[in-house]
């Protein structure tokens, strides 16, 4: 009888089941199930803890063989953070503006909650040592305020809803046109001349289809891919888009 092989990796306090896409905290067995790209993002960041991983590397490693944009990575990170918030893991993933993301190595191996509990237990032991009880002295542990994580929950859910709404509006305008008889998939807004010129100038390469994606930012830059056989060829660098950097 054939049995499927379950691929589980351990990172600090967590077990990551790559086969079933589950991130599990060993201390209390709290777990969340995420998408394939999201579990790959968590694994890649955990393998390189405390190191900023550039967005381009995450797109390449976690969506192998697929053409995706920065928007896909942004949505995946938001979904991953929302899932981790469900088990009160709010400080694992760090955003490095204009660079990428990282995982806090200290929080990966030791939680803030356990630090608080350890400090309370140490205070209780010290108090008992200084004032030995006649019979029994009970010192209640300090209650931990859980209001703040609840507020974080609401803010995260609201932001996720707004992101989802904007994404639905964006993808509802996907359109297709032809340039010199070759189909071009784009967002429905007139393509700028530099993009059109690049498609015409590279028509001899034999692309069966072109895909043009706008990159958000003040420079209105574009990503351009040509579909040649089974391959997606990036022509973005050939577009004369000015001197602004792609974010």
PDB file of C-alpha atoms in Angstrom:
ATOM      1  CA  UNK A   1       0.000   0.000   0.000  1.00  0.00           C
ATOM      2  CA  UNK A   2       1.412   3.400  -0.989  1.00  0.00           C
ATOM      3  CA  UNK A   3       1.534   5.956   1.786  1.00  0.00           C
ATOM      4  CA  UNK A   4       2.032   9.671   1.180  1.00  0.00           C
ATOM      5  CA  UNK A   5       5.212  11.119   2.653  1.00  0.00           C
ATOM      6  CA  UNK A   6       4.625  14.015   5.045  1.00  0.00           C
ATOM      7  CA  UNK A   7       7.377  16.633   4.905  1.00  0.00           C
ATOM      8  CA  UNK A   8       7.731  18.324   8.323  1.00  0.00           C
ATOM      9  CA  UNK A   9      10.410  20.847   9.239  1.00  0.00           C
ATOM     10  CA  UNK A  10      11.159  22.281  12.694  1.00  0.00           C
ATOM     11  CA  UNK A  11      11.967  25.944  13.295  1.00  0.00           C
ATOM     12  CA  UNK A  12      12.342  26.973  16.931  1.00  0.00           C
ATOM     13  CA  UNK A  13       8.928  26.593  18.577  1.00  0.00           C
ATOM     14  CA  UNK A  14       7.182  25.549  15.373  1.00  0.00           C
ATOM     15  CA  UNK A  15       6.633  22.486  13.204  1.00  0.00           C
ATOM     16  CA  UNK A  16       5.899  23.236   9.542  1.00  0.00           C
ATOM     17  CA  UNK A  17       3.990  20.533   7.663  1.00  0.00           C
ATOM     18  CA  UNK A  18       4.752  21.346   4.017  1.00  0.00           C
ATOM     19  CA  UNK A  19       2.571  18.513   2.725  1.00  0.00           C
ATOM     20  CA  UNK A  20      -0.619  19.631   4.484  1.00  0.00           C
ATOM     21  CA  UNK A  21       0.352  23.355   4.652  1.00  0.00           C
ATOM     22  CA  UNK A  22       0.071  23.520   8.472  1.00  0.00           C
ATOM     23  CA  UNK A  23       2.120  25.696  10.848  1.00  0.00           C
ATOM     24  CA  UNK A  24       1.963  24.230  14.370  1.00  0.00           C
ATOM     25  CA  UNK A  25       3.251  25.545  17.709  1.00  0.00           C
ATOM     26  CA  UNK A  26       4.580  22.569  19.641  1.00  0.00           C
ATOM     27  CA  UNK A  27       4.034  23.963  23.158  1.00  0.00           C
ATOM     28  CA  UNK A  28       0.219  23.859  22.986  1.00  0.00           C
ATOM     29  CA  UNK A  29      -0.415  22.263  19.549  1.00  0.00           C
ATOM     30  CA  UNK A  30      -2.038  25.471  18.290  1.00  0.00           C
ATOM     31  CA  UNK A  31      -1.976  25.387  14.502  1.00  0.00           C
ATOM     32  CA  UNK A  32      -3.098  27.237  11.382  1.00  0.00           C
ATOM     33  CA  UNK A  33      -3.546  26.034   7.819  1.00  0.00           C
ATOM     34  CA  UNK A  34      -2.366  28.329   5.030  1.00  0.00           C
ATOM     35  CA  UNK A  35      -1.922  28.247   1.257  1.00  0.00           C
ATOM     36  CA  UNK A  36       1.013  26.588  -0.511  1.00  0.00           C
ATOM     37  CA  UNK A  37       2.738  29.885  -1.284  1.00  0.00           C
ATOM     38  CA  UNK A  38       2.198  31.128   2.295  1.00  0.00           C
ATOM     39  CA  UNK A  39       3.718  28.016   3.922  1.00  0.00           C
ATOM     40  CA  UNK A  40       6.679  28.284   1.520  1.00  0.00           C
ATOM     41  CA  UNK A  41       7.149  31.948   2.483  1.00  0.00           C
ATOM     42  CA  UNK A  42       7.144  31.060   6.209  1.00  0.00           C
ATOM     43  CA  UNK A  43       9.618  28.214   5.622  1.00  0.00           C
ATOM     44  CA  UNK A  44      11.973  30.314   3.486  1.00  0.00           C
ATOM     45  CA  UNK A  45      11.989  33.176   5.998  1.00  0.00           C
ATOM     46  CA  UNK A  46      12.474  30.769   8.940  1.00  0.00           C
ATOM     47  CA  UNK A  47      15.418  29.101   7.203  1.00  0.00           C
ATOM     48  CA  UNK A  48      16.977  32.567   6.889  1.00  0.00           C
ATOM     49  CA  UNK A  49      15.838  34.031  10.231  1.00  0.00           C
ATOM     50  CA  UNK A  50      16.947  37.584  11.080  1.00  0.00           C
ATOM     51  CA  UNK A  51      17.930  38.059   7.422  1.00  0.00           C
ATOM     52  CA  UNK A  52      15.963  40.326   5.095  1.00  0.00           C
ATOM     53  CA  UNK A  53      14.794  38.393   2.036  1.00  0.00           C
ATOM     54  CA  UNK A  54      14.169  40.604  -0.973  1.00  0.00           C
ATOM     55  CA  UNK A  55      10.737  40.545  -2.577  1.00  0.00           C
ATOM     56  CA  UNK A  56      12.176  39.306  -5.878  1.00  0.00           C
ATOM     57  CA  UNK A  57      13.717  36.255  -4.166  1.00  0.00           C
ATOM     58  CA  UNK A  58      10.452  35.381  -2.407  1.00  0.00           C
ATOM     59  CA  UNK A  59       8.520  35.648  -5.677  1.00  0.00           C
ATOM     60  CA  UNK A  60      11.057  33.364  -7.367  1.00  0.00           C
ATOM     61  CA  UNK A  61      11.313  30.749  -4.580  1.00  0.00           C
ATOM     62  CA  UNK A  62       7.654  30.561  -3.492  1.00  0.00           C
ATOM     63  CA  UNK A  63       5.913  30.723  -6.886  1.00  0.00           C
ATOM     64  CA  UNK A  64       8.254  28.618  -8.997  1.00  0.00           C
ATOM     65  CA  UNK A  65       7.200  28.424 -12.638  1.00  0.00           C
ATOM     66  CA  UNK A  66       4.470  31.047 -12.254  1.00  0.00           C
ATOM     67  CA  UNK A  67       4.265  34.679 -13.333  1.00  0.00           C
ATOM     68  CA  UNK A  68       3.169  36.754 -10.337  1.00  0.00           C
ATOM     69  CA  UNK A  69       3.422  40.394  -9.324  1.00  0.00           C
ATOM     70  CA  UNK A  70       4.381  42.177  -6.120  1.00  0.00           C
ATOM     71  CA  UNK A  71       0.660  42.379  -5.331  1.00  0.00           C
ATOM     72  CA  UNK A  72       0.530  38.581  -4.999  1.00  0.00           C
ATOM     73  CA  UNK A  73       3.354  38.644  -2.438  1.00  0.00           C
ATOM     74  CA  UNK A  74       1.747  41.500  -0.490  1.00  0.00           C
ATOM     75  CA  UNK A  75      -1.574  39.620  -0.239  1.00  0.00           C
ATOM     76  CA  UNK A  76       0.200  36.375   0.773  1.00  0.00           C
ATOM     77  CA  UNK A  77       2.133  38.149   3.567  1.00  0.00           C
ATOM     78  CA  UNK A  78      -1.076  39.754   4.862  1.00  0.00           C
ATOM     79  CA  UNK A  79      -2.886  36.393   4.854  1.00  0.00           C
ATOM     80  CA  UNK A  80       0.047  34.719   6.634  1.00  0.00           C
ATOM     81  CA  UNK A  81       0.114  37.407   9.334  1.00  0.00           C
ATOM     82  CA  UNK A  82      -3.653  37.117   9.803  1.00  0.00           C
ATOM     83  CA  UNK A  83      -3.354  33.340  10.259  1.00  0.00           C
ATOM     84  CA  UNK A  84      -0.522  33.693  12.801  1.00  0.00           C
ATOM     85  CA  UNK A  85      -2.534  36.329  14.694  1.00  0.00           C
ATOM     86  CA  UNK A  86      -5.198  33.654  15.272  1.00  0.00           C
ATOM     87  CA  UNK A  87      -2.732  31.852  17.568  1.00  0.00           C
ATOM     88  CA  UNK A  88      -1.442  35.140  19.064  1.00  0.00           C
ATOM     89  CA  UNK A  89       1.834  35.152  17.110  1.00  0.00           C
ATOM     90  CA  UNK A  90       1.835  38.836  16.179  1.00  0.00           C
ATOM     91  CA  UNK A  91       5.545  39.658  16.010  1.00  0.00           C
ATOM     92  CA  UNK A  92       7.118  36.974  13.831  1.00  0.00           C
ATOM     93  CA  UNK A  93       7.210  38.591  10.382  1.00  0.00           C
ATOM     94  CA  UNK A  94       9.041  41.904   9.970  1.00  0.00           C
ATOM     95  CA  UNK A  95       8.636  44.238   6.981  1.00  0.00           C
ATOM     96  CA  UNK A  96      11.721  46.002   5.672  1.00  0.00           C
ATOM     97  CA  UNK A  97      10.360  48.927   3.579  1.00  0.00           C
ATOM     98  CA  UNK A  98      11.384  48.841  -0.102  1.00  0.00           C
ATOM     99  CA  UNK A  99      13.464  45.692   0.536  1.00  0.00           C
ATOM    100  CA  UNK A 100      11.456  42.677   1.640  1.00  0.00           C
ATOM    101  CA  UNK A 101      10.623  40.637   4.739  1.00  0.00           C
ATOM    102  CA  UNK A 102      12.314  38.772   7.599  1.00  0.00           C
ATOM    103  CA  UNK A 103      11.419  36.524  10.546  1.00  0.00           C
ATOM    104  CA  UNK A 104      12.426  37.598  14.050  1.00  0.00           C
ATOM    105  CA  UNK A 105      14.738  34.801  15.183  1.00  0.00           C
ATOM    106  CA  UNK A 106      14.223  35.520  18.892  1.00  0.00           C
ATOM    107  CA  UNK A 107      10.431  35.257  18.603  1.00  0.00           C
ATOM    108  CA  UNK A 108      10.793  32.132  16.459  1.00  0.00           C
ATOM    109  CA  UNK A 109      12.554  30.294  19.306  1.00  0.00           C
ATOM    110  CA  UNK A 110      11.080  32.011  22.381  1.00  0.00           C
ATOM    111  CA  UNK A 111       7.701  33.728  22.708  1.00  0.00           C
ATOM    112  CA  UNK A 112       6.950  37.008  24.466  1.00  0.00           C
ATOM    113  CA  UNK A 113       4.183  35.254  26.393  1.00  0.00           C
ATOM    114  CA  UNK A 114       6.558  32.656  27.863  1.00  0.00           C
ATOM    115  CA  UNK A 115       8.926  35.462  28.926  1.00  0.00           C
ATOM    116  CA  UNK A 116       6.115  37.082  30.897  1.00  0.00           C
ATOM    117  CA  UNK A 117       5.192  33.786  32.566  1.00  0.00           C
ATOM    118  CA  UNK A 118       8.836  33.068  33.459  1.00  0.00           C
ATOM    119  CA  UNK A 119       9.227  36.516  35.034  1.00  0.00           C
ATOM    120  CA  UNK A 120       6.062  36.046  37.095  1.00  0.00           C
ATOM    121  CA  UNK A 121       7.262  32.650  38.346  1.00  0.00           C
ATOM    122  CA  UNK A 122      10.647  34.112  39.322  1.00  0.00           C
ATOM    123  CA  UNK A 123       8.947  36.919  41.272  1.00  0.00           C
ATOM    124  CA  UNK A 124       6.793  34.363  43.097  1.00  0.00           C
ATOM    125  CA  UNK A 125       9.828  32.261  44.079  1.00  0.00           C
ATOM    126  CA  UNK A 126      11.707  35.353  45.319  1.00  0.00           C
ATOM    127  CA  UNK A 127       8.727  36.457  47.399  1.00  0.00           C
ATOM    128  CA  UNK A 128       8.390  33.036  49.009  1.00  0.00           C
ATOM    129  CA  UNK A 129      12.128  33.000  49.800  1.00  0.00           C
ATOM    130  CA  UNK A 130      12.011  36.343  51.613  1.00  0.00           C
ATOM    131  CA  UNK A 131       8.755  35.660  53.477  1.00  0.00           C
ATOM    132  CA  UNK A 132       8.427  31.950  54.361  1.00  0.00           C
ATOM    133  CA  UNK A 133       4.732  31.150  54.965  1.00  0.00           C
ATOM    134  CA  UNK A 134       3.502  29.639  58.221  1.00  0.00           C
ATOM    135  CA  UNK A 135       1.217  27.304  56.334  1.00  0.00           C
ATOM    136  CA  UNK A 136       0.735  28.188  52.688  1.00  0.00           C
ATOM    137  CA  UNK A 137       1.119  31.434  50.801  1.00  0.00           C
ATOM    138  CA  UNK A 138      -0.524  31.767  47.423  1.00  0.00           C
ATOM    139  CA  UNK A 139       0.631  34.574  45.140  1.00  0.00           C
ATOM    140  CA  UNK A 140      -1.617  34.932  42.095  1.00  0.00           C
ATOM    141  CA  UNK A 141       0.106  35.407  38.782  1.00  0.00           C
ATOM    142  CA  UNK A 142      -0.291  38.703  37.042  1.00  0.00           C
ATOM    143  CA  UNK A 143      -3.182  38.690  34.581  1.00  0.00           C
ATOM    144  CA  UNK A 144      -2.051  39.360  31.049  1.00  0.00           C
ATOM    145  CA  UNK A 145      -4.134  41.919  29.193  1.00  0.00           C
ATOM    146  CA  UNK A 146      -5.425  40.386  25.970  1.00  0.00           C
ATOM    147  CA  UNK A 147      -7.210  43.525  24.786  1.00  0.00           C
ATOM    148  CA  UNK A 148      -4.302  44.665  22.616  1.00  0.00           C
ATOM    149  CA  UNK A 149      -4.151  41.467  20.508  1.00  0.00           C
ATOM    150  CA  UNK A 150      -7.924  41.781  20.007  1.00  0.00           C
ATOM    151  CA  UNK A 151      -7.501  45.306  18.666  1.00  0.00           C
ATOM    152  CA  UNK A 152      -4.708  44.102  16.409  1.00  0.00           C
ATOM    153  CA  UNK A 153      -7.104  41.442  15.162  1.00  0.00           C
ATOM    154  CA  UNK A 154      -9.697  44.020  14.149  1.00  0.00           C
ATOM    155  CA  UNK A 155      -7.164  46.294  12.436  1.00  0.00           C
ATOM    156  CA  UNK A 156      -5.671  43.370  10.511  1.00  0.00           C
ATOM    157  CA  UNK A 157      -9.079  42.090   9.383  1.00  0.00           C
ATOM    158  CA  UNK A 158     -10.138  45.581   8.285  1.00  0.00           C
ATOM    159  CA  UNK A 159      -6.934  46.067   6.293  1.00  0.00           C
ATOM    160  CA  UNK A 160      -7.330  42.612   4.735  1.00  0.00           C
ATOM    161  CA  UNK A 161     -10.908  43.414   3.687  1.00  0.00           C
ATOM    162  CA  UNK A 162      -9.825  46.697   2.072  1.00  0.00           C
ATOM    163  CA  UNK A 163      -6.961  44.932   0.269  1.00  0.00           C
ATOM    164  CA  UNK A 164      -9.345  42.234  -0.969  1.00  0.00           C
ATOM    165  CA  UNK A 165     -11.863  44.810  -2.215  1.00  0.00           C
ATOM    166  CA  UNK A 166      -9.208  46.781  -4.101  1.00  0.00           C
ATOM    167  CA  UNK A 167      -7.797  43.556  -5.559  1.00  0.00           C
ATOM    168  CA  UNK A 168     -11.239  42.500  -6.835  1.00  0.00           C
ATOM    169  CA  UNK A 169     -11.694  45.886  -8.447  1.00  0.00           C
ATOM    170  CA  UNK A 170      -8.291  45.590 -10.110  1.00  0.00           C
ATOM    171  CA  UNK A 171      -8.725  42.090 -11.479  1.00  0.00           C
ATOM    172  CA  UNK A 172     -12.221  42.846 -12.815  1.00  0.00           C
ATOM    173  CA  UNK A 173     -10.652  45.132 -15.434  1.00  0.00           C
ATOM    174  CA  UNK A 174      -8.299  42.558 -17.041  1.00  0.00           C
ATOM    175  CA  UNK A 175      -8.569  42.986 -20.827  1.00  0.00           C
ATOM    176  CA  UNK A 176      -6.976  41.774 -24.048  1.00  0.00           C
ATOM    177  CA  UNK A 177      -6.004  43.550 -27.267  1.00  0.00           C
ATOM    178  CA  UNK A 178      -3.783  42.807 -30.264  1.00  0.00           C
ATOM    179  CA  UNK A 179      -0.629  44.580 -31.415  1.00  0.00           C
ATOM    180  CA  UNK A 180       0.519  43.623 -34.916  1.00  0.00           C
ATOM    181  CA  UNK A 181      -1.769  40.604 -34.701  1.00  0.00           C
ATOM    182  CA  UNK A 182      -0.317  39.289 -31.409  1.00  0.00           C
ATOM    183  CA  UNK A 183      -2.668  39.184 -28.347  1.00  0.00           C
ATOM    184  CA  UNK A 184      -1.662  41.316 -25.358  1.00  0.00           C
ATOM    185  CA  UNK A 185      -3.161  40.795 -21.875  1.00  0.00           C
ATOM    186  CA  UNK A 186      -3.263  44.008 -19.814  1.00  0.00           C
ATOM    187  CA  UNK A 187      -5.357  45.872 -17.219  1.00  0.00           C
ATOM    188  CA  UNK A 188      -7.705  47.657 -19.624  1.00  0.00           C
ATOM    189  CA  UNK A 189      -5.955  51.022 -19.362  1.00  0.00           C
ATOM    190  CA  UNK A 190      -4.234  52.250 -22.537  1.00  0.00           C
ATOM    191  CA  UNK A 191      -0.678  50.938 -22.624  1.00  0.00           C
ATOM    192  CA  UNK A 192       1.992  53.670 -22.691  1.00  0.00           C
ATOM    193  CA  UNK A 193       3.993  54.101 -25.900  1.00  0.00           C
ATOM    194  CA  UNK A 194       7.260  52.662 -24.439  1.00  0.00           C
ATOM    195  CA  UNK A 195       5.474  49.353 -23.735  1.00  0.00           C
ATOM    196  CA  UNK A 196       3.838  49.229 -27.176  1.00  0.00           C
ATOM    197  CA  UNK A 197       7.160  50.072 -28.858  1.00  0.00           C
ATOM    198  CA  UNK A 198       8.968  47.315 -26.936  1.00  0.00           C
ATOM    199  CA  UNK A 199       6.384  44.752 -28.076  1.00  0.00           C
ATOM    200  CA  UNK A 200       6.763  45.838 -31.704  1.00  0.00           C
ATOM    201  CA  UNK A 201      10.575  45.944 -31.569  1.00  0.00           C
ATOM    202  CA  UNK A 202      10.789  42.381 -30.188  1.00  0.00           C
ATOM    203  CA  UNK A 203       8.100  40.801 -32.349  1.00  0.00           C
ATOM    204  CA  UNK A 204      10.746  38.852 -34.246  1.00  0.00           C
ATOM    205  CA  UNK A 205      11.419  36.757 -31.111  1.00  0.00           C
ATOM    206  CA  UNK A 206       8.232  34.843 -31.900  1.00  0.00           C
ATOM    207  CA  UNK A 207       6.149  35.495 -28.765  1.00  0.00           C
ATOM    208  CA  UNK A 208       2.682  33.962 -29.087  1.00  0.00           C
ATOM    209  CA  UNK A 209       1.276  36.291 -26.431  1.00  0.00           C
ATOM    210  CA  UNK A 210       2.350  39.291 -24.354  1.00  0.00           C
ATOM    211  CA  UNK A 211       1.491  40.041 -20.732  1.00  0.00           C
ATOM    212  CA  UNK A 212       1.818  43.633 -19.469  1.00  0.00           C
ATOM    213  CA  UNK A 213       1.363  44.389 -15.745  1.00  0.00           C
ATOM    214  CA  UNK A 214       1.539  47.888 -14.215  1.00  0.00           C
ATOM    215  CA  UNK A 215       3.804  48.251 -11.198  1.00  0.00           C
ATOM    216  CA  UNK A 216       2.338  50.498  -8.503  1.00  0.00           C
ATOM    217  CA  UNK A 217       4.253  53.684  -7.837  1.00  0.00           C
ATOM    218  CA  UNK A 218       4.589  57.278  -8.991  1.00  0.00           C
ATOM    219  CA  UNK A 219       6.505  56.278 -12.135  1.00  0.00           C
ATOM    220  CA  UNK A 220       3.721  54.151 -13.736  1.00  0.00           C
ATOM    221  CA  UNK A 221       6.242  51.475 -14.678  1.00  0.00           C
ATOM    222  CA  UNK A 222       5.336  48.166 -16.294  1.00  0.00           C
ATOM    223  CA  UNK A 223       6.405  44.530 -16.218  1.00  0.00           C
ATOM    224  CA  UNK A 224       6.330  42.929 -19.663  1.00  0.00           C
ATOM    225  CA  UNK A 225       6.512  39.196 -20.396  1.00  0.00           C
ATOM    226  CA  UNK A 226       6.510  37.393 -23.745  1.00  0.00           C
ATOM    227  CA  UNK A 227       5.130  33.841 -23.948  1.00  0.00           C
ATOM    228  CA  UNK A 228       7.495  31.873 -26.194  1.00  0.00           C
ATOM    229  CA  UNK A 229       6.673  28.171 -26.282  1.00  0.00           C
ATOM    230  CA  UNK A 230       6.356  27.048 -22.640  1.00  0.00           C
ATOM    231  CA  UNK A 231       8.542  29.872 -21.320  1.00  0.00           C
ATOM    232  CA  UNK A 232       7.784  33.334 -19.956  1.00  0.00           C
ATOM    233  CA  UNK A 233      10.508  35.768 -21.055  1.00  0.00           C
ATOM    234  CA  UNK A 234      10.909  39.006 -19.088  1.00  0.00           C
ATOM    235  CA  UNK A 235      11.221  42.057 -21.363  1.00  0.00           C
ATOM    236  CA  UNK A 236      10.740  44.646 -18.601  1.00  0.00           C
ATOM    237  CA  UNK A 237      14.339  45.870 -18.778  1.00  0.00           C
ATOM    238  CA  UNK A 238      13.919  46.701 -22.470  1.00  0.00           C
ATOM    239  CA  UNK A 239      11.143  49.227 -21.804  1.00  0.00           C
ATOM    240  CA  UNK A 240      12.355  52.834 -21.769  1.00  0.00           C
ATOM    241  CA  UNK A 241      10.566  53.827 -18.574  1.00  0.00           C
ATOM    242  CA  UNK A 242      12.677  56.665 -17.235  1.00  0.00           C
ATOM    243  CA  UNK A 243      15.085  56.722 -14.301  1.00  0.00           C
ATOM    244  CA  UNK A 244      12.772  55.688 -11.430  1.00  0.00           C
ATOM    245  CA  UNK A 245      13.623  52.431  -9.651  1.00  0.00           C
ATOM    246  CA  UNK A 246      11.125  49.570  -9.547  1.00  0.00           C
ATOM    247  CA  UNK A 247       9.933  49.240  -5.974  1.00  0.00           C
TER     248      UNK A 247
END
